[in-house]
PDB file of C-alpha atoms in Angstrom:
ATOM      1  CA  UNK A 114      92.174-179.548  36.568  1.00 51.00           C
ATOM      2  CA  UNK A 115      94.009-182.745  35.652  1.00 51.00           C
ATOM      3  CA  UNK A 116      92.208-186.008  35.140  1.00 57.00           C
ATOM      4  CA  UNK A 117      93.408-189.162  36.872  1.00 53.00           C
ATOM      5  CA  UNK A 118      95.320-190.228  33.782  1.00 55.00           C
ATOM      6  CA  UNK A 119      97.119-186.872  33.500  1.00 57.00           C
ATOM      7  CA  UNK A 120      98.127-186.614  37.176  1.00 55.00           C
ATOM      8  CA  UNK A 121     101.738-187.476  37.835  1.00 55.00           C
ATOM      9  CA  UNK A 122     102.398-190.728  39.626  1.00 54.00           C
ATOM     10  CA  UNK A 123     103.484-190.433  43.250  1.00 50.00           C
ATOM     11  CA  UNK A 124     107.225-190.798  43.696  1.00 47.00           C
ATOM     12  CA  UNK A 125     108.321-194.351  44.286  1.00 46.00           C
ATOM     13  CA  UNK A 126     109.700-195.131  47.712  1.00 41.00           C
ATOM     14  CA  UNK A 127     113.462-195.445  47.791  1.00 42.00           C
ATOM     15  CA  UNK A 128     114.507-199.077  47.751  1.00 44.00           C
ATOM     16  CA  UNK A 129     116.080-200.287  50.978  1.00 45.00           C
ATOM     17  CA  UNK A 130     119.853-200.063  50.954  1.00 59.00           C
ATOM     18  CA  UNK A 131     121.378-203.382  49.981  1.00 76.00           C
ATOM     19  CA  UNK A 132     124.004-204.803  52.268  1.00 87.00           C
ATOM     20  CA  UNK A 133     127.484-205.103  50.797  1.00 93.00           C
ATOM     21  CA  UNK A 134     128.731-208.516  49.727  1.00 94.00           C
ATOM     22  CA  UNK A 135     131.680-210.204  51.470  1.00 95.00           C
ATOM     23  CA  UNK A 136     133.938-209.180  48.564  1.00 96.00           C
ATOM     24  CA  UNK A 137     132.816-205.559  48.878  1.00 95.00           C
ATOM     25  CA  UNK A 138     133.450-205.725  52.630  1.00 96.00           C
ATOM     26  CA  UNK A 139     136.937-207.145  52.056  1.00 96.00           C
ATOM     27  CA  UNK A 140     137.847-204.470  49.517  1.00 96.00           C
ATOM     28  CA  UNK A 141     136.316-201.606  51.514  1.00 95.00           C
ATOM     29  CA  UNK A 142     137.953-202.520  54.813  1.00 95.00           C
ATOM     30  CA  UNK A 143     141.271-203.147  53.027  1.00 94.00           C
ATOM     31  CA  UNK A 144     140.975-199.672  51.491  1.00 93.00           C
ATOM     32  CA  UNK A 145     140.134-198.177  54.879  1.00 93.00           C
ATOM     33  CA  UNK A 146     143.109-199.783  56.595  1.00 91.00           C
ATOM     34  CA  UNK A 147     145.541-199.061  53.755  1.00 88.00           C
ATOM     35  CA  UNK A 148     144.585-195.365  53.549  1.00 85.00           C
ATOM     36  CA  UNK A 149     144.455-194.581  57.242  1.00 79.00           C
ATOM     37  CA  UNK A 150     147.196-193.559  59.587  1.00 67.00           C
ATOM     38  CA  UNK A 151     146.949-192.536  63.196  1.00 62.00           C
ATOM     39  CA  UNK A 152     143.693-194.421  63.569  1.00 73.00           C
ATOM     40  CA  UNK A 153     141.202-196.113  61.312  1.00 85.00           C
ATOM     41  CA  UNK A 154     138.061-194.525  62.760  1.00 87.00           C
ATOM     42  CA  UNK A 155     138.208-191.389  60.625  1.00 85.00           C
ATOM     43  CA  UNK A 156     138.548-193.312  57.370  1.00 88.00           C
ATOM     44  CA  UNK A 157     135.987-195.924  58.369  1.00 92.00           C
ATOM     45  CA  UNK A 158     133.407-193.244  59.055  1.00 92.00           C
ATOM     46  CA  UNK A 159     134.263-191.329  55.905  1.00 91.00           C
ATOM     47  CA  UNK A 160     134.024-194.327  53.590  1.00 93.00           C
ATOM     48  CA  UNK A 161     131.131-196.208  55.205  1.00 94.00           C
ATOM     49  CA  UNK A 162     128.945-193.183  55.978  1.00 93.00           C
ATOM     50  CA  UNK A 163     129.867-190.458  53.508  1.00 92.00           C
ATOM     51  CA  UNK A 164     131.118-192.281  50.410  1.00 92.00           C
ATOM     52  CA  UNK A 165     129.265-195.603  50.395  1.00 92.00           C
ATOM     53  CA  UNK A 166     126.188-194.570  52.385  1.00 92.00           C
ATOM     54  CA  UNK A 167     125.993-198.003  54.007  1.00 94.00           C
ATOM     55  CA  UNK A 168     125.171-196.454  57.395  1.00 94.00           C
ATOM     56  CA  UNK A 169     123.733-193.127  58.460  1.00 92.00           C
ATOM     57  CA  UNK A 170     125.848-190.998  60.818  1.00 91.00           C
ATOM     58  CA  UNK A 171     123.565-191.946  63.700  1.00 90.00           C
ATOM     59  CA  UNK A 172     123.744-195.686  62.900  1.00 92.00           C
ATOM     60  CA  UNK A 173     127.540-195.485  62.696  1.00 93.00           C
ATOM     61  CA  UNK A 174     127.727-193.697  66.059  1.00 90.00           C
ATOM     62  CA  UNK A 175     125.418-196.231  67.703  1.00 89.00           C
ATOM     63  CA  UNK A 176     127.289-199.236  66.377  1.00 92.00           C
ATOM     64  CA  UNK A 177     130.677-197.732  67.200  1.00 91.00           C
ATOM     65  CA  UNK A 178     129.499-196.839  70.724  1.00 88.00           C
ATOM     66  CA  UNK A 179     128.589-200.480  71.291  1.00 89.00           C
ATOM     67  CA  UNK A 180     132.017-201.536  70.007  1.00 90.00           C
ATOM     68  CA  UNK A 181     133.696-199.287  72.560  1.00 88.00           C
ATOM     69  CA  UNK A 182     132.244-201.163  75.535  1.00 84.00           C
ATOM     70  CA  UNK A 183     133.323-204.557  74.186  1.00 86.00           C
ATOM     71  CA  UNK A 184     136.814-205.853  74.935  1.00 87.00           C
ATOM     72  CA  UNK A 185     139.358-205.480  72.152  1.00 87.00           C
ATOM     73  CA  UNK A 186     140.079-202.907  69.509  1.00 88.00           C
ATOM     74  CA  UNK A 187     137.104-200.668  68.722  1.00 91.00           C
ATOM     75  CA  UNK A 188     137.494-200.700  64.958  1.00 92.00           C
ATOM     76  CA  UNK A 189     138.139-204.442  64.928  1.00 93.00           C
ATOM     77  CA  UNK A 190     134.933-204.963  66.901  1.00 94.00           C
ATOM     78  CA  UNK A 191     133.176-202.698  64.407  1.00 95.00           C
ATOM     79  CA  UNK A 192     134.457-204.755  61.461  1.00 95.00           C
ATOM     80  CA  UNK A 193     133.251-207.985  63.070  1.00 95.00           C
ATOM     81  CA  UNK A 194     129.818-206.581  63.941  1.00 95.00           C
ATOM     82  CA  UNK A 195     129.213-204.773  60.666  1.00 95.00           C
ATOM     83  CA  UNK A 196     130.488-207.702  58.593  1.00 95.00           C
ATOM     84  CA  UNK A 197     128.185-210.075  60.491  1.00 95.00           C
ATOM     85  CA  UNK A 198     125.258-207.686  60.041  1.00 94.00           C
ATOM     86  CA  UNK A 199     125.844-207.602  56.287  1.00 94.00           C
ATOM     87  CA  UNK A 200     126.855-211.164  55.413  1.00 92.00           C
ATOM     88  CA  UNK A 201     126.981-213.284  58.550  1.00 93.00           C
ATOM     89  CA  UNK A 202     130.155-215.051  59.653  1.00 96.00           C
ATOM     90  CA  UNK A 203     131.669-214.843  56.148  1.00 97.00           C
ATOM     91  CA  UNK A 204     131.126-211.069  56.182  1.00 96.00           C
ATOM     92  CA  UNK A 205     132.880-210.802  59.547  1.00 96.00           C
ATOM     93  CA  UNK A 206     135.871-212.759  58.277  1.00 97.00           C
ATOM     94  CA  UNK A 207     136.008-210.679  55.095  1.00 97.00           C
ATOM     95  CA  UNK A 208     135.873-207.368  56.987  1.00 96.00           C
ATOM     96  CA  UNK A 209     138.522-208.446  59.508  1.00 96.00           C
ATOM     97  CA  UNK A 210     140.825-209.823  56.804  1.00 96.00           C
ATOM     98  CA  UNK A 211     140.464-206.571  54.868  1.00 95.00           C
ATOM     99  CA  UNK A 212     141.099-204.537  57.993  1.00 94.00           C
ATOM    100  CA  UNK A 213     144.174-206.464  59.167  1.00 93.00           C
ATOM    101  CA  UNK A 214     145.781-207.661  55.913  1.00 93.00           C
ATOM    102  CA  UNK A 215     147.250-204.437  54.477  1.00 92.00           C
ATOM    103  CA  UNK A 216     148.601-203.060  57.776  1.00 87.00           C
ATOM    104  CA  UNK A 217     150.342-206.328  58.617  1.00 91.00           C
ATOM    105  CA  UNK A 218     152.012-206.407  55.203  1.00 92.00           C
ATOM    106  CA  UNK A 219     152.965-202.714  55.397  1.00 87.00           C
ATOM    107  CA  UNK A 220     154.354-203.044  58.926  1.00 86.00           C
ATOM    108  CA  UNK A 221     156.530-205.982  57.922  1.00 91.00           C
ATOM    109  CA  UNK A 222     158.038-203.901  55.122  1.00 89.00           C
ATOM    110  CA  UNK A 223     158.288-200.772  57.316  1.00 83.00           C
ATOM    111  CA  UNK A 224     159.978-202.753  60.068  1.00 85.00           C
ATOM    112  CA  UNK A 225     162.619-204.000  57.670  1.00 87.00           C
ATOM    113  CA  UNK A 226     163.205-200.476  56.316  1.00 83.00           C
ATOM    114  CA  UNK A 227     163.314-198.916  59.780  1.00 81.00           C
ATOM    115  CA  UNK A 228     165.818-201.497  60.960  1.00 85.00           C
ATOM    116  CA  UNK A 229     168.106-200.479  58.123  1.00 84.00           C
ATOM    117  CA  UNK A 230     167.479-196.683  57.933  1.00 81.00           C
ATOM    118  CA  UNK A 231     166.014-195.811  61.380  1.00 77.00           C
ATOM    119  CA  UNK A 232     168.969-193.702  62.487  1.00 80.00           C
ATOM    120  CA  UNK A 233     168.493-191.022  59.821  1.00 81.00           C
ATOM    121  CA  UNK A 234     167.587-187.615  61.369  1.00 81.00           C
ATOM    122  CA  UNK A 235     165.169-186.765  58.547  1.00 80.00           C
ATOM    123  CA  UNK A 236     163.076-189.794  59.472  1.00 79.00           C
ATOM    124  CA  UNK A 237     162.414-188.405  62.961  1.00 78.00           C
ATOM    125  CA  UNK A 238     160.892-185.194  61.562  1.00 81.00           C
ATOM    126  CA  UNK A 239     158.716-187.228  59.195  1.00 80.00           C
ATOM    127  CA  UNK A 240     157.322-189.193  62.157  1.00 77.00           C
ATOM    128  CA  UNK A 241     156.618-185.961  64.068  1.00 80.00           C
ATOM    129  CA  UNK A 242     154.714-184.571  61.069  1.00 83.00           C
ATOM    130  CA  UNK A 243     152.669-187.769  60.738  1.00 78.00           C
ATOM    131  CA  UNK A 244     151.767-187.637  64.427  1.00 80.00           C
ATOM    132  CA  UNK A 245     150.464-184.058  64.058  1.00 84.00           C
ATOM    133  CA  UNK A 246     148.408-184.960  60.985  1.00 82.00           C
ATOM    134  CA  UNK A 247     146.954-188.002  62.746  1.00 79.00           C
ATOM    135  CA  UNK A 248     145.952-185.884  65.752  1.00 83.00           C
ATOM    136  CA  UNK A 249     144.184-183.382  63.487  1.00 85.00           C
ATOM    137  CA  UNK A 250     142.330-186.162  61.702  1.00 79.00           C
ATOM    138  CA  UNK A 251     141.194-187.657  65.003  1.00 80.00           C
ATOM    139  CA  UNK A 252     139.935-184.282  66.261  1.00 85.00           C
ATOM    140  CA  UNK A 253     138.008-183.640  63.015  1.00 84.00           C
ATOM    141  CA  UNK A 254     136.327-187.048  63.245  1.00 80.00           C
ATOM    142  CA  UNK A 255     135.377-186.471  66.882  1.00 81.00           C
ATOM    143  CA  UNK A 256     133.755-183.150  65.947  1.00 83.00           C
ATOM    144  CA  UNK A 257     131.761-184.828  63.141  1.00 82.00           C
ATOM    145  CA  UNK A 258     130.566-187.598  65.463  1.00 78.00           C
ATOM    146  CA  UNK A 259     129.510-185.105  68.138  1.00 76.00           C
ATOM    147  CA  UNK A 260     127.634-183.030  65.545  1.00 77.00           C
ATOM    148  CA  UNK A 261     125.696-186.119  64.419  1.00 74.00           C
ATOM    149  CA  UNK A 262     124.930-186.969  68.040  1.00 70.00           C
ATOM    150  CA  UNK A 263     123.636-183.531  69.029  1.00 71.00           C
ATOM    151  CA  UNK A 264     121.244-182.996  66.082  1.00 68.00           C
ATOM    152  CA  UNK A 265     120.255-179.476  66.991  1.00 56.00           C
ATOM    153  CA  UNK A 266     119.736-179.786  70.741  1.00 57.00           C
ATOM    154  CA  UNK A 267     121.702-180.821  73.758  1.00 63.00           C
ATOM    155  CA  UNK A 268     120.455-183.678  75.871  1.00 70.00           C
ATOM    156  CA  UNK A 269     121.244-184.816  79.374  1.00 74.00           C
ATOM    157  CA  UNK A 270     123.634-187.519  78.168  1.00 74.00           C
ATOM    158  CA  UNK A 271     125.753-184.801  76.562  1.00 77.00           C
ATOM    159  CA  UNK A 272     126.081-183.205  79.991  1.00 82.00           C
ATOM    160  CA  UNK A 273     127.117-186.577  81.443  1.00 85.00           C
ATOM    161  CA  UNK A 274     129.747-186.970  78.711  1.00 83.00           C
ATOM    162  CA  UNK A 275     131.034-183.450  79.365  1.00 87.00           C
ATOM    163  CA  UNK A 276     131.157-184.065  83.110  1.00 90.00           C
ATOM    164  CA  UNK A 277     133.096-187.289  82.545  1.00 91.00           C
ATOM    165  CA  UNK A 278     135.558-185.487  80.275  1.00 88.00           C
ATOM    166  CA  UNK A 279     136.148-182.722  82.806  1.00 93.00           C
ATOM    167  CA  UNK A 280     136.551-185.016  85.812  1.00 93.00           C
ATOM    168  CA  UNK A 281     138.847-187.539  84.132  1.00 91.00           C
ATOM    169  CA  UNK A 282     140.542-185.505  81.403  1.00 90.00           C
ATOM    170  CA  UNK A 283     140.984-182.142  83.090  1.00 92.00           C
ATOM    171  CA  UNK A 284     140.852-182.787  86.841  1.00 94.00           C
ATOM    172  CA  UNK A 285     142.616-186.172  86.506  1.00 93.00           C
ATOM    173  CA  UNK A 286     140.335-187.965  88.964  1.00 94.00           C
ATOM    174  CA  UNK A 287     140.647-191.775  88.994  1.00 92.00           C
ATOM    175  CA  UNK A 288     138.551-193.308  86.208  1.00 88.00           C
ATOM    176  CA  UNK A 289     137.155-196.137  88.337  1.00 91.00           C
ATOM    177  CA  UNK A 290     135.687-193.713  90.902  1.00 93.00           C
ATOM    178  CA  UNK A 291     134.306-191.391  88.267  1.00 92.00           C
ATOM    179  CA  UNK A 292     132.621-194.320  86.511  1.00 88.00           C
ATOM    180  CA  UNK A 293     131.213-195.590  89.810  1.00 92.00           C
ATOM    181  CA  UNK A 294     129.287-192.319  90.064  1.00 92.00           C
ATOM    182  CA  UNK A 295     128.739-191.444  86.390  1.00 90.00           C
ATOM    183  CA  UNK A 296     127.338-194.786  85.202  1.00 88.00           C
ATOM    184  CA  UNK A 297     124.390-194.920  87.663  1.00 89.00           C
ATOM    185  CA  UNK A 298     123.825-191.197  87.129  1.00 89.00           C
ATOM    186  CA  UNK A 299     123.810-191.647  83.348  1.00 84.00           C
ATOM    187  CA  UNK A 300     121.374-194.571  83.539  1.00 84.00           C
ATOM    188  CA  UNK A 301     119.040-192.613  85.819  1.00 86.00           C
ATOM    189  CA  UNK A 302     119.122-189.531  83.595  1.00 82.00           C
ATOM    190  CA  UNK A 303     118.492-191.599  80.452  1.00 77.00           C
ATOM    191  CA  UNK A 304     115.521-193.257  82.135  1.00 82.00           C
ATOM    192  CA  UNK A 305     114.186-189.865  83.278  1.00 83.00           C
ATOM    193  CA  UNK A 306     114.718-188.297  79.829  1.00 77.00           C
ATOM    194  CA  UNK A 307     112.701-191.068  78.115  1.00 77.00           C
ATOM    195  CA  UNK A 308     109.784-190.467  80.451  1.00 77.00           C
TER     196      UNK A 308
END
């Protein structure tokens, strides 16, 4: 039997994750926007959740879901909200500048090149290949986000999401009428599920 002095100390609690600085936000969002094509969501999730560990998959999904209901670009809303969460108004400006700076510069250069060489047939096949790769990346990210949302069991809100997908995406019913029914139904089911 070990005496008190010989017993190992209990493991120290992990320190809370420090928020990134405005410079780190600027560099990270610039990296995200410079590396991504076909949509920034996949790279944002990969870098912020998997590489940096600044958010858990669930936190990322929750914050991104809120950004989807706000007007404007989803990832731009995410940059503003996450930057503000980390470093206030300066963090928001840093994240947005990082997110928008590289693509604007690249598009100016690409526009000049396309104006000069846009008629080449080889360029059309390159664009088709990029579109296919972007679609695959978007599908892989959607699968990862759904897996983080499910966490081992299906809930009623997953059924609501599936019903919305089928009615709008497959049956092609008008979105406004589907939402008029689905939104109250979703709220009622969420309230019932919490009870």
